[in-house]
Short mmCIF file of C-alpha atoms in Angstrom, two decimals:
data_model
loop_
_atom_site.label_atom_id
_atom_site.label_comp_id
_atom_site.label_asym_id
_atom_site.label_seq_id
_atom_site.Cartn_x
_atom_site.Cartn_y
_atom_site.Cartn_z
CA UNK A 1 11.59 -16.43 24.85
CA UNK A 2 11.01 -19.41 22.58
CA UNK A 3 7.59 -20.14 21.08
CA UNK A 4 7.28 -23.42 22.97
CA UNK A 5 7.80 -21.57 26.27
CA UNK A 6 5.19 -18.96 25.36
CA UNK A 7 2.71 -21.65 24.36
CA UNK A 8 3.34 -23.41 27.67
CA UNK A 9 2.49 -20.16 29.48
CA UNK A 10 -0.82 -20.11 27.59
CA UNK A 11 -1.48 -23.71 28.62
CA UNK A 12 -0.82 -22.71 32.23
CA UNK A 13 -3.26 -19.77 31.71
CA UNK A 14 -0.63 -17.29 32.86
CA UNK A 15 -1.30 -13.68 31.74
CA UNK A 16 2.38 -13.09 30.93
CA UNK A 17 1.83 -15.37 27.92
CA UNK A 18 0.13 -12.45 26.16
CA UNK A 19 2.90 -10.10 27.22
CA UNK A 20 5.58 -12.41 25.83
CA UNK A 21 3.66 -13.03 22.60
CA UNK A 22 3.23 -9.27 22.21
CA UNK A 23 6.90 -8.63 22.88
CA UNK A 24 7.97 -11.18 20.29
CA UNK A 25 5.33 -10.69 17.57
CA UNK A 26 3.64 -7.36 18.35
CA UNK A 27 5.45 -5.27 15.72
CA UNK A 28 4.87 -7.88 13.00
CA UNK A 29 1.19 -8.18 13.92
CA UNK A 30 0.75 -4.41 13.89
CA UNK A 31 2.44 -4.12 10.49
CA UNK A 32 0.20 -6.83 9.01
CA UNK A 33 -2.93 -5.13 10.36
CA UNK A 34 -1.82 -1.65 9.22
CA UNK A 35 -1.03 -2.93 5.73
CA UNK A 36 -4.57 -4.20 5.43
CA UNK A 37 -6.42 -1.39 7.17
CA UNK A 38 -4.25 1.73 6.79
CA UNK A 39 -5.62 2.98 10.10
CA UNK A 40 -3.49 2.73 13.25
CA UNK A 41 -6.56 2.68 15.49
CA UNK A 42 -8.29 -0.09 13.54
CA UNK A 43 -5.02 -2.03 13.30
CA UNK A 44 -4.51 -1.83 17.07
CA UNK A 45 -8.05 -3.04 17.68
CA UNK A 46 -7.57 -6.01 15.32
CA UNK A 47 -4.29 -6.93 17.01
CA UNK A 48 -6.04 -6.84 20.38
CA UNK A 49 -8.88 -8.97 18.97
CA UNK A 50 -6.26 -11.45 17.75
CA UNK A 51 -4.65 -11.57 21.20
CA UNK A 52 -8.06 -12.32 22.72
CA UNK A 53 -8.62 -15.09 20.17
CA UNK A 54 -5.12 -16.39 20.91
CA UNK A 55 -5.93 -16.50 24.63
CA UNK A 56 -9.23 -18.28 23.95
CA UNK A 57 -7.80 -20.87 21.53
CA UNK A 58 -4.65 -21.93 23.40
CA UNK A 59 -5.58 -24.36 24.89
CA UNK A 60 -7.00 -26.52 23.27
CA UNK A 61 -4.85 -25.64 20.23
CA UNK A 62 -1.09 -26.10 20.41
CA UNK A 63 0.25 -24.34 17.31
CA UNK A 64 3.51 -25.57 15.84
CA UNK A 65 4.51 -22.07 14.73
CA UNK A 66 3.22 -19.37 17.08
CA UNK A 67 4.28 -16.55 14.75
CA UNK A 68 2.34 -17.97 11.83
CA UNK A 69 -0.65 -18.71 14.07
CA UNK A 70 -0.88 -15.23 15.55
CA UNK A 71 -0.28 -13.41 12.24
CA UNK A 72 -3.06 -15.53 10.71
CA UNK A 73 -5.38 -14.45 13.52
CA UNK A 74 -4.41 -10.79 12.95
CA UNK A 75 -4.79 -11.11 9.19
CA UNK A 76 -8.23 -12.70 9.50
CA UNK A 77 -9.43 -10.07 11.98
CA UNK A 78 -8.06 -7.28 9.79
CA UNK A 79 -9.59 -8.66 6.59
CA UNK A 80 -12.96 -9.01 8.33
CA UNK A 81 -12.78 -5.39 9.43
CA UNK A 82 -11.60 -4.33 5.95
CA UNK A 83 -14.56 -6.09 4.32
CA UNK A 84 -16.96 -4.47 6.76
CA UNK A 85 -15.46 -1.03 6.10
CA UNK A 86 -15.35 -1.62 2.35
CA UNK A 87 -19.02 -2.52 2.24
CA UNK A 88 -19.70 0.96 3.60
CA UNK A 89 -17.28 2.77 1.31
CA UNK A 90 -14.79 1.99 -1.40
CA UNK A 91 -11.14 2.34 -0.39
CA UNK A 92 -7.63 1.98 -1.74
CA UNK A 93 -4.34 1.01 -0.16
CA UNK A 94 -2.20 -2.10 -0.14
CA UNK A 95 -5.06 -4.53 0.37
CA UNK A 96 -6.94 -3.32 -2.68
CA UNK A 97 -3.75 -3.17 -4.75
CA UNK A 98 -2.68 -6.70 -3.80
CA UNK A 99 -6.14 -8.11 -4.50
CA UNK A 100 -6.25 -6.31 -7.86
CA UNK A 101 -2.86 -7.74 -8.85
CA UNK A 102 -4.06 -11.28 -8.18
CA UNK A 103 -7.49 -10.83 -9.75
CA UNK A 104 -6.24 -11.68 -13.25
CA UNK A 105 -5.11 -15.10 -11.97
CA UNK A 106 -8.27 -16.06 -10.14
CA UNK A 107 -11.69 -16.77 -11.55
CA UNK A 108 -14.79 -15.74 -9.61
CA UNK A 109 -17.38 -18.22 -8.42
CA UNK A 110 -20.90 -17.59 -7.22
CA UNK A 111 -22.44 -21.05 -7.03
CA UNK A 112 -23.25 -23.13 -3.94
CA UNK A 113 -19.92 -24.99 -4.06
CA UNK A 114 -17.92 -21.76 -3.61
CA UNK A 115 -16.52 -22.72 -0.19
CA UNK A 116 -15.40 -26.13 -1.43
CA UNK A 117 -13.84 -24.58 -4.51
CA UNK A 118 -12.09 -21.93 -2.42
CA UNK A 119 -10.50 -24.61 -0.24
CA UNK A 120 -9.43 -26.62 -3.28
CA UNK A 121 -8.02 -23.47 -4.89
CA UNK A 122 -6.03 -22.67 -1.73
CA UNK A 123 -4.57 -26.17 -1.85
CA UNK A 124 -3.69 -25.73 -5.53
CA UNK A 125 -1.98 -22.40 -4.79
CA UNK A 126 -0.05 -24.08 -1.95
CA UNK A 127 1.14 -26.76 -4.38
CA UNK A 128 2.16 -24.03 -6.83
CA UNK A 129 4.09 -22.13 -4.15
CA UNK A 130 6.28 -25.15 -3.45
CA UNK A 131 7.38 -25.16 -7.09
CA UNK A 132 8.94 -21.70 -6.62
CA UNK A 133 12.39 -20.87 -5.35
CA UNK A 134 12.56 -19.99 -1.66
CA UNK A 135 13.05 -16.26 -2.40
CA UNK A 136 10.15 -16.11 -4.89
CA UNK A 137 7.88 -17.96 -2.46
CA UNK A 138 8.78 -15.61 0.41
CA UNK A 139 8.31 -12.52 -1.77
CA UNK A 140 4.90 -13.81 -2.92
CA UNK A 141 3.81 -14.51 0.65
CA UNK A 142 5.06 -11.15 1.91
CA UNK A 143 3.05 -9.40 -0.80
CA UNK A 144 -0.13 -11.44 -0.95
CA UNK A 145 -0.37 -12.93 2.53
CA UNK A 146 1.16 -10.24 4.73
CA UNK A 147 0.27 -7.49 2.23
CA UNK A 148 3.63 -5.74 2.44
CA UNK A 149 4.37 -3.18 -0.26
CA UNK A 150 7.11 -3.77 -2.85
CA UNK A 151 9.39 -1.17 -1.18
CA UNK A 152 8.96 -2.89 2.20
CA UNK A 153 9.86 -6.26 0.65
CA UNK A 154 12.81 -4.71 -1.19
CA UNK A 155 14.11 -3.35 2.10
CA UNK A 156 13.87 -6.81 3.73
CA UNK A 157 15.77 -8.44 0.86
CA UNK A 158 18.18 -5.59 0.20
CA UNK A 159 17.01 -5.54 -3.42
CA UNK A 160 15.61 -2.80 -5.61
CA UNK A 161 11.87 -2.23 -5.74
CA UNK A 162 11.91 -2.94 -9.48
CA UNK A 163 13.52 -6.34 -8.87
CA UNK A 164 10.76 -7.19 -6.39
CA UNK A 165 8.14 -5.97 -8.88
CA UNK A 166 9.65 -8.13 -11.60
CA UNK A 167 9.70 -11.16 -9.33
CA UNK A 168 6.05 -10.62 -8.41
CA UNK A 169 5.07 -10.17 -12.05
CA UNK A 170 6.85 -13.38 -13.10
CA UNK A 171 5.31 -15.29 -10.20
CA UNK A 172 1.81 -14.05 -11.03
CA UNK A 173 2.38 -15.07 -14.65
CA UNK A 174 3.52 -18.52 -13.55
CA UNK A 175 0.53 -18.78 -11.21
CA UNK A 176 -1.85 -17.86 -14.00
CA UNK A 177 -0.25 -20.44 -16.31
CA UNK A 178 -0.38 -23.06 -13.56
CA UNK A 179 -4.03 -22.39 -12.78
CA UNK A 180 -4.89 -22.42 -16.50
CA UNK A 181 -3.10 -25.75 -16.93
CA UNK A 182 -4.99 -27.17 -13.93
CA UNK A 183 -8.24 -25.77 -15.43
CA UNK A 184 -8.99 -23.31 -12.66
CA UNK A 185 -9.28 -20.44 -15.14
#
């Protein structure tokens, strides 16, 4: 079923909208949540929370890309749970590894304008991403947005893990240079 048809089911408040969204995007949502949380139970709960948010936000929202919208909801729910769990105990996994890899490119901020700066930084990173080739941009987003591991990305592209690692390293280097040039770091 096409996204526009699923969204129309949400607008009609028909319960099969959730079933269709789950059928089309359930595996992707679960993978995103598991990559962040490393716990199947927590991942399932975050996916269900995202479905509830999806039900409650459509309408009034009418997303242009349902897949991007729902994976963003799952990612946000999973990161919130990850932060809550991390505040109780330190953990490892893909989330920690991905955040560590990017830490050298991003400067910390603790002043009152942090939210404004974070939004401006996101916009700057978006501008940077559009300077990359399509493959490099997709690899970067798979790693740092969807938090897939290098072997998972390599499997999707049919490339070696070392080639993915090299691409990510070059992209991080370019990002660091770009942010330095734009005086973010």
